[in-house]
Short mmCIF file of C-alpha atoms in Angstrom, two decimals:
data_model
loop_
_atom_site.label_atom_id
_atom_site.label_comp_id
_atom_site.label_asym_id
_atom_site.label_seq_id
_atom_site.Cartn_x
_atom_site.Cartn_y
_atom_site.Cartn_z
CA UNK A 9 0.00 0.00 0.00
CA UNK A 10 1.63 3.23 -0.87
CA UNK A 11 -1.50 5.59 -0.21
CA UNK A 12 -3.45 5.42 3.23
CA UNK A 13 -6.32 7.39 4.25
CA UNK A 14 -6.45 7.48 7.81
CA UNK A 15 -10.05 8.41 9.28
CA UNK A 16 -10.64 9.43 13.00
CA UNK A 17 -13.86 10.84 14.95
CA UNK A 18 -12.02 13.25 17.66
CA UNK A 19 -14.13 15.59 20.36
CA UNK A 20 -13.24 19.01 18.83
CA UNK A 21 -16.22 20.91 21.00
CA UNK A 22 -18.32 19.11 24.22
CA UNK A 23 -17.09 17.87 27.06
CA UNK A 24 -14.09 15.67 25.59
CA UNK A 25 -12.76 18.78 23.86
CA UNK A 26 -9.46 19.81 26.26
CA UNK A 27 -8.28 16.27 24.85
CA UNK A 28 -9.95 15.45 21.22
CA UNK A 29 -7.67 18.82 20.49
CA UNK A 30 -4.82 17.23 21.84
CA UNK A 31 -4.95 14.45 19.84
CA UNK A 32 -5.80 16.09 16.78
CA UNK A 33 -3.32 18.36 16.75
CA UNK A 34 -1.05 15.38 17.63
CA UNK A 35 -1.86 13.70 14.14
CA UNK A 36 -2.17 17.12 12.59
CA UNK A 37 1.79 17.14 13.39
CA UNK A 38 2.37 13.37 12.52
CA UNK A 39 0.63 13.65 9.44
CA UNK A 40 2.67 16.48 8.17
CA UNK A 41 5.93 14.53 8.24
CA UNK A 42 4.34 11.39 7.07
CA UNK A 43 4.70 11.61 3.01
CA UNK A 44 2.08 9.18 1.81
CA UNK A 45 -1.06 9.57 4.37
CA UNK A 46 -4.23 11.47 3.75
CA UNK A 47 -6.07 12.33 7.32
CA UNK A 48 -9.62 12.86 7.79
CA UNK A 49 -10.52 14.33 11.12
CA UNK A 50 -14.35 14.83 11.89
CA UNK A 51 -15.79 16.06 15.29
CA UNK A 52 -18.17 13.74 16.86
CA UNK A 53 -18.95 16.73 19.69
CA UNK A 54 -18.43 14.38 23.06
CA UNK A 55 -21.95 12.53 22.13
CA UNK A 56 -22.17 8.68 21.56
CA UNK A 57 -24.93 9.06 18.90
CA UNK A 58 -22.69 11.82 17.26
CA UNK A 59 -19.79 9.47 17.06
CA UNK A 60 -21.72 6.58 15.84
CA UNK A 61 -22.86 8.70 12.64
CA UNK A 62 -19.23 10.19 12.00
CA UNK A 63 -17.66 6.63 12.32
CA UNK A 64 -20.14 5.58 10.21
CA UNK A 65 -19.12 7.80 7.29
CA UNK A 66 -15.33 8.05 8.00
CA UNK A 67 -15.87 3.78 7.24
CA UNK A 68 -17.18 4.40 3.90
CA UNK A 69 -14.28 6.50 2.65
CA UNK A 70 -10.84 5.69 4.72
CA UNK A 71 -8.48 2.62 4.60
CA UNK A 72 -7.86 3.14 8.15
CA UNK A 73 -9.96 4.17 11.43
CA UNK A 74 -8.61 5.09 14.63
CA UNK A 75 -11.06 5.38 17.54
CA UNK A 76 -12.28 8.47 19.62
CA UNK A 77 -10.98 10.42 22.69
CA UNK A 78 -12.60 8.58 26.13
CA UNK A 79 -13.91 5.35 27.76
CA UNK A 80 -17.32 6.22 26.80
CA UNK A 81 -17.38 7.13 23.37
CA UNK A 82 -14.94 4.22 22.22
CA UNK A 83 -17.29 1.78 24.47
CA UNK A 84 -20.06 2.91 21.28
CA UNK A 85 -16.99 3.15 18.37
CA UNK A 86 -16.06 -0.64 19.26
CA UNK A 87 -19.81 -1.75 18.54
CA UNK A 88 -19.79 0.27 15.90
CA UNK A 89 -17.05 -1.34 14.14
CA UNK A 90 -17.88 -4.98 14.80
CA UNK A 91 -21.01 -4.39 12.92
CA UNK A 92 -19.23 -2.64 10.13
CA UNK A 93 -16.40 -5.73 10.23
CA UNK A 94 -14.04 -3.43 10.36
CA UNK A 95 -11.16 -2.89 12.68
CA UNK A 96 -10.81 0.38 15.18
CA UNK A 97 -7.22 1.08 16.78
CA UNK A 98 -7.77 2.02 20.27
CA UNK A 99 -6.38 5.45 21.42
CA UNK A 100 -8.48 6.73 23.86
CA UNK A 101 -10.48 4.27 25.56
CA UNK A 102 -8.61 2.81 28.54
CA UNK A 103 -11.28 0.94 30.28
CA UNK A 104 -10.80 -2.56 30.76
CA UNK A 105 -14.09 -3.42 29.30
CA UNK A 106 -13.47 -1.45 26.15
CA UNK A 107 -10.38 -3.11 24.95
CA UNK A 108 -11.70 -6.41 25.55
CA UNK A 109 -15.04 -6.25 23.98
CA UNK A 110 -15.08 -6.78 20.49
CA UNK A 111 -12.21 -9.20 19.88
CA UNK A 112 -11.40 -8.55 15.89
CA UNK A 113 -12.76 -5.22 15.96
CA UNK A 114 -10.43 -3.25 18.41
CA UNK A 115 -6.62 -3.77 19.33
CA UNK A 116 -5.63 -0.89 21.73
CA UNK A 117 -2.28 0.78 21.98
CA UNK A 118 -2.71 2.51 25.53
CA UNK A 119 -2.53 0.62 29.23
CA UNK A 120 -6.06 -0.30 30.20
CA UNK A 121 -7.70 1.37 33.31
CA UNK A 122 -7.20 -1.17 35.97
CA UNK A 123 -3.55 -0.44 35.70
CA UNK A 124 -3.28 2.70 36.24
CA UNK A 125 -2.54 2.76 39.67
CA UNK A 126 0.11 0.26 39.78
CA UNK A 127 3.11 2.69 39.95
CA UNK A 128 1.76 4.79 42.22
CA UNK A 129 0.63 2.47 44.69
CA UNK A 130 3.89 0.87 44.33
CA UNK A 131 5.90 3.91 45.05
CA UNK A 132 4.09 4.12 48.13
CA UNK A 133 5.34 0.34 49.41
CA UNK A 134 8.70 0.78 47.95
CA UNK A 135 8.59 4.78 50.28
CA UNK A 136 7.48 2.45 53.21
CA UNK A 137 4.07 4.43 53.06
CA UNK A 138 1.50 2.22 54.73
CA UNK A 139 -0.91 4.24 55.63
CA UNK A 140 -4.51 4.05 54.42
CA UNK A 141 -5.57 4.69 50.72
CA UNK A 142 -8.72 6.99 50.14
CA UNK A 143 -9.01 5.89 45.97
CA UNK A 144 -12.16 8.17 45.21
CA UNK A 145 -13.13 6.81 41.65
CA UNK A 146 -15.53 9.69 39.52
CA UNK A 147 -19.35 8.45 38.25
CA UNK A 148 -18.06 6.78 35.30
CA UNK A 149 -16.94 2.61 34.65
CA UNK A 150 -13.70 3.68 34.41
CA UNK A 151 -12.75 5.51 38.00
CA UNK A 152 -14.77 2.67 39.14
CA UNK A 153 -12.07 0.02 36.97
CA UNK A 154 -8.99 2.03 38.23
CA UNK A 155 -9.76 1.88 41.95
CA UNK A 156 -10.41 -1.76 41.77
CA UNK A 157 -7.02 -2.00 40.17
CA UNK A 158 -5.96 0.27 43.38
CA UNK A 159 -7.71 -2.16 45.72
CA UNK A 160 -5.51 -5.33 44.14
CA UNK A 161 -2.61 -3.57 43.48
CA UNK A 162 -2.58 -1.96 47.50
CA UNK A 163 -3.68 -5.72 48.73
CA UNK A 164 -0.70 -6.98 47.21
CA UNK A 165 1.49 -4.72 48.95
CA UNK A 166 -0.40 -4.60 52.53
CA UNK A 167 -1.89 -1.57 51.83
CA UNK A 168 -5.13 -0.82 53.30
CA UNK A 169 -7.56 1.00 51.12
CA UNK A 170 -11.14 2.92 51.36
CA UNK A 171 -13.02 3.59 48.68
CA UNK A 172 -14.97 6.73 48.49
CA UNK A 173 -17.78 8.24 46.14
CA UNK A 174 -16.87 11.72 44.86
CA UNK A 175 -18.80 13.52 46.64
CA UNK A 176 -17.73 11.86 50.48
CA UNK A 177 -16.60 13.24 53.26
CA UNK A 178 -12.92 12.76 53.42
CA UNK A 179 -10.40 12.20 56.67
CA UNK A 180 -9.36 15.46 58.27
CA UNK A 181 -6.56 15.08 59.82
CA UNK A 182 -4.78 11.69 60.84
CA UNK A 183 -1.87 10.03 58.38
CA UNK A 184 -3.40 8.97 55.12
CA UNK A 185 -3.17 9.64 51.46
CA UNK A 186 -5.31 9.86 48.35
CA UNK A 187 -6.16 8.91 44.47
CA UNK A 188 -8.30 10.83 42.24
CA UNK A 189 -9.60 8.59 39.73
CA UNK A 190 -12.19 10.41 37.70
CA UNK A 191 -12.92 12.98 34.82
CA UNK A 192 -10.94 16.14 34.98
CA UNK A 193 -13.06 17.89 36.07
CA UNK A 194 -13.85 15.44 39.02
CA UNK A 195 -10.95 14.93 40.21
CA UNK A 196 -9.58 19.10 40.74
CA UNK A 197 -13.25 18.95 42.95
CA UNK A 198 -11.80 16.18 44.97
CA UNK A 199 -8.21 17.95 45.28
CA UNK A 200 -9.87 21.07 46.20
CA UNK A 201 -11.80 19.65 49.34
CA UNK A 202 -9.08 17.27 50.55
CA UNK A 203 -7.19 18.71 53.73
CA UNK A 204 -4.11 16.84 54.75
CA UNK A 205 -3.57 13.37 52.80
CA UNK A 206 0.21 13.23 52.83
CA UNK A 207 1.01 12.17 49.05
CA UNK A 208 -1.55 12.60 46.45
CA UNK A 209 -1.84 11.55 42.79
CA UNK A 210 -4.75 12.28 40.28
CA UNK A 211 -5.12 10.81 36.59
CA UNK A 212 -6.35 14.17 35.85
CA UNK A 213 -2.60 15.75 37.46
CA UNK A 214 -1.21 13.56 34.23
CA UNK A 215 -1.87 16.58 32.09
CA UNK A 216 -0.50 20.16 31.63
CA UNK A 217 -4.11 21.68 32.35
CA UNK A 218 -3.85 20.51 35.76
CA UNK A 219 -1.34 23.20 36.74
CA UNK A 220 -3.61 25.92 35.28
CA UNK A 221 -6.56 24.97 37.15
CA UNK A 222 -4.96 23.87 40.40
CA UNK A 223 -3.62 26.59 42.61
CA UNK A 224 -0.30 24.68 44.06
CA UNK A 225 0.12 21.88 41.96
CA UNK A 226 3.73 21.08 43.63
CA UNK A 227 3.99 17.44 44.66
CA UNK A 228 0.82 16.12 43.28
CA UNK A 229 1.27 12.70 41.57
CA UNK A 230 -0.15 12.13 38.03
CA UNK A 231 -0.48 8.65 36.03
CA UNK A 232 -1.39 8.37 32.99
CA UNK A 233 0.08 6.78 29.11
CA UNK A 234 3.37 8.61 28.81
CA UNK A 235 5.58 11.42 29.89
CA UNK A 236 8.93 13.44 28.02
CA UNK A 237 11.32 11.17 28.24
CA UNK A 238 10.18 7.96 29.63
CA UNK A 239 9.35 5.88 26.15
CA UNK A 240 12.91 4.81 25.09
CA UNK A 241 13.72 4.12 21.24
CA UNK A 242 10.91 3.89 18.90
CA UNK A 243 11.58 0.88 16.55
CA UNK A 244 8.64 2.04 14.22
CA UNK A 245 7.54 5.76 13.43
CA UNK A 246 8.42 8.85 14.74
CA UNK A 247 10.92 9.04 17.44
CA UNK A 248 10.15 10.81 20.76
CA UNK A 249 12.19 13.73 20.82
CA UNK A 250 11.03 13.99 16.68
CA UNK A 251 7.70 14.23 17.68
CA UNK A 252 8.10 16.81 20.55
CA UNK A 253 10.19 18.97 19.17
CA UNK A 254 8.00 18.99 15.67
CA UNK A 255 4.21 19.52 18.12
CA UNK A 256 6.86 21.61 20.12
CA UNK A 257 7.48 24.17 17.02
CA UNK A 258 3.65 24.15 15.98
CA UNK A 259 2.11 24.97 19.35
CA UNK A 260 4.97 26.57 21.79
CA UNK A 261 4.40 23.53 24.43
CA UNK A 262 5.12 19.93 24.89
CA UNK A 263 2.65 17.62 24.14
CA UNK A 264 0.47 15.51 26.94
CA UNK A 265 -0.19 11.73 26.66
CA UNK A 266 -3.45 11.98 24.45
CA UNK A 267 -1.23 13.70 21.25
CA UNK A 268 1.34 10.77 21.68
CA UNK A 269 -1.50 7.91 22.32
CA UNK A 270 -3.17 9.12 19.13
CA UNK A 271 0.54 9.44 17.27
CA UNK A 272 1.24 5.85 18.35
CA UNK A 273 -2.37 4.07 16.70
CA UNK A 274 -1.65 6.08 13.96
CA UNK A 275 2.13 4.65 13.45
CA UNK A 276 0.82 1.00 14.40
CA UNK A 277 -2.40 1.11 12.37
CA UNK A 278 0.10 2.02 8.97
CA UNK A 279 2.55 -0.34 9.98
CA UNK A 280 0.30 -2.99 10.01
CA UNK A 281 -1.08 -2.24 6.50
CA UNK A 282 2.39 -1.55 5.19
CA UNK A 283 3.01 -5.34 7.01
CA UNK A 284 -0.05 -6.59 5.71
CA UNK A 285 -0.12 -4.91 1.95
CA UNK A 286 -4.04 -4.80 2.96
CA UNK A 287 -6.51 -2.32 4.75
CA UNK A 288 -8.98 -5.51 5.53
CA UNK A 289 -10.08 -5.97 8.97
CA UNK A 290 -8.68 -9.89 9.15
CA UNK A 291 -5.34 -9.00 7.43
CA UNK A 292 -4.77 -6.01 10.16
CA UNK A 293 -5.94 -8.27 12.97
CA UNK A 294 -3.41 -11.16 11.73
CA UNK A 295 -0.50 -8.29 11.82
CA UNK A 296 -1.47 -6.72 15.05
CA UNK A 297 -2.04 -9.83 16.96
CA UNK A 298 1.60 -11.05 16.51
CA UNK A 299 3.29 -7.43 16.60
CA UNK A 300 6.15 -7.17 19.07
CA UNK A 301 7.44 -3.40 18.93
CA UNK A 302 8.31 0.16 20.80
CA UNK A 303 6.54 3.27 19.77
CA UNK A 304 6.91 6.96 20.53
CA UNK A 305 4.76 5.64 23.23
CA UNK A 306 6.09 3.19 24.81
CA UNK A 307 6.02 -0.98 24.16
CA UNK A 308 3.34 -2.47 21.88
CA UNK A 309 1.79 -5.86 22.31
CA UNK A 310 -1.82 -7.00 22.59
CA UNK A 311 -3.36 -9.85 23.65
CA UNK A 312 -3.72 -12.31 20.70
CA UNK A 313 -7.60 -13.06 21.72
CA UNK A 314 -8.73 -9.98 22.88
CA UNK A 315 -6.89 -7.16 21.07
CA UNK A 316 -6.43 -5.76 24.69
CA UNK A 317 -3.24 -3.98 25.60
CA UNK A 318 -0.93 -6.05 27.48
CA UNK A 319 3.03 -4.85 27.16
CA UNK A 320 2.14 -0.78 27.73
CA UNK A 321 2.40 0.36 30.94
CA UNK A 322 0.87 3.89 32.68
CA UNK A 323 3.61 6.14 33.76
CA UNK A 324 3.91 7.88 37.25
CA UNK A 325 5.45 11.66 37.25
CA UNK A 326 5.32 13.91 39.96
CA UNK A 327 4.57 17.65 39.54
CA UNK A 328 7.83 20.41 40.63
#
């Protein structure tokens, strides 16, 4: 294949729209040093139904399709595509239940949900923190998927945990520390109430925006797919430091995980057609299923039956 049309519904406006921009402007970027790809970028406006319709058309005139921004919205893309028989790379949809649904249909380049809070839970035990947990998930499937993945994780290491809705009363005082697991939004609410946990981390502290909307950001934990530096050598596609310094030049700042998440599918998904010398759904799946690799992102390798994510891991940093 020396021609690829790359289609991808992205949240450009609604509630999805601080990272659908993100992403897009990630490609936007990729796409531009990528001689030989044509990309089609339609807004599906945070709304299943939306999405649905713009998947719909992007499958009757691209090669390739790479999934939407969110849990929710690729939880409807994944359906969508198993009716279609066509294959979706995952970008943006880390719940567990997501990458594991349509077997065929999906294969996922980012970690799923319920292990997210491995390396922060484990730099707690390896710190000697024992202490109790609060893990306060948000409304949706996946806060509830990461704090069960904080309540194994913390078991493992004789941690003891509490789980708390998001709008609980929290511990005042005592020894005791805290992860935000929910939307954005959710999760500066929870920081902004909570008096005294001693270390705190917060999926939504794994983006730049944090620090704008957080008064004192210094110390707070974030997890999420990837952070400057921490991907080593990309065996296929653009190289880390290519990447950032390119997105660098185009928008004055460094780009958060959901640019590079979207960057990696897109490398993967043309790999695997260049691999395959076929868009078809059962010719990608064949590829993808046995692909061993590094990305801008990190390690690639899926579970053969599932299309799941399994050599990716989240990333811990620590805001200074």
């Amino acid at each position: 294949m020396t021609s690829q049309v790359v289609g991808v519904p992205l949240s450009l406006t609604g509630r999805f729209a601080r990272f659908g921009e993100q992403a897009g402007l990630g490609l936007e970027v990729w796409r531009a040093a990528s001689g030989g790809v044509e990309l089609v970028v339609e807004d599906d406006r945070s709304d299943p139904d939306v999405l649905e319709r713009v998947l719909r058309g992007l499958a009757g005139r691209c090669d390739l399709l790479l999934g939407p921004y969110s849990t929710l919205l690729m939880r409807r893309a994944g359906r969508v595509a198993a009716e279609l028989d066509r294959l979706v790379w995952n970008h943006g949809g880390a719940g567990d239940d997501v990458q594991g649904a349509h077997p065929g249909h999906v294969v996922s380049v980012l970690a799923p949900a319920g292990a997210y809070a491995e390396p922060f839970v484990q730099r707690l035990a390896e710190e000697g923190e024992r202490d109790r947990l609060w893990v306060v998930p948000g409304k949706g499937s996946f806060g509830r998927q990461v704090a069960a993945g904080a309540g194994r994780t913390a078991n493992e290491w004789g941690i003891p945990v509490t789980v708390a809705g998001p709008g609980d009363a929290l511990p005042v005082g005592g020894s005791w520390n805290l992860l935000c697991c929910g939307s954005f939004e959710e999760d500066v609410a929870v920081i902004g109430r909570a008096v005294g946990p001693r270390k705190v981390c917060a999926v939504a502290a794994g983006v730049r925006a944090f620090g704008e909307v957080v008064g004192d950001p210094y110390g707070i934990y974030g997890v999420g797919q990837w952070f400057p530096g921490g991907a080593g050598e990309a065996a296929v596609g653009v190289s880390e430091r290519e990447f950032v310094t390119a997105y660098r030049e185009r928008t004055g700042v460094v780009p958060d995980y959901p640019a590079v998440q979207a960057v990696a599918a897109a490398v993967v998904a043309t790999h695997c057609a260049a691999l395959a010398g076929s868009a078809g759904r059962a010719a990608l799946w064949g590829v993808a299923t046995a692909l061993e690799t590094t990305t801008l992102l990190g390690d690639f390798r899926v579970d053969p039956g599932s299309g799941a994510q399994i050599g990716h891991r989240a990333a811990l940093t620590r805001w200074s």
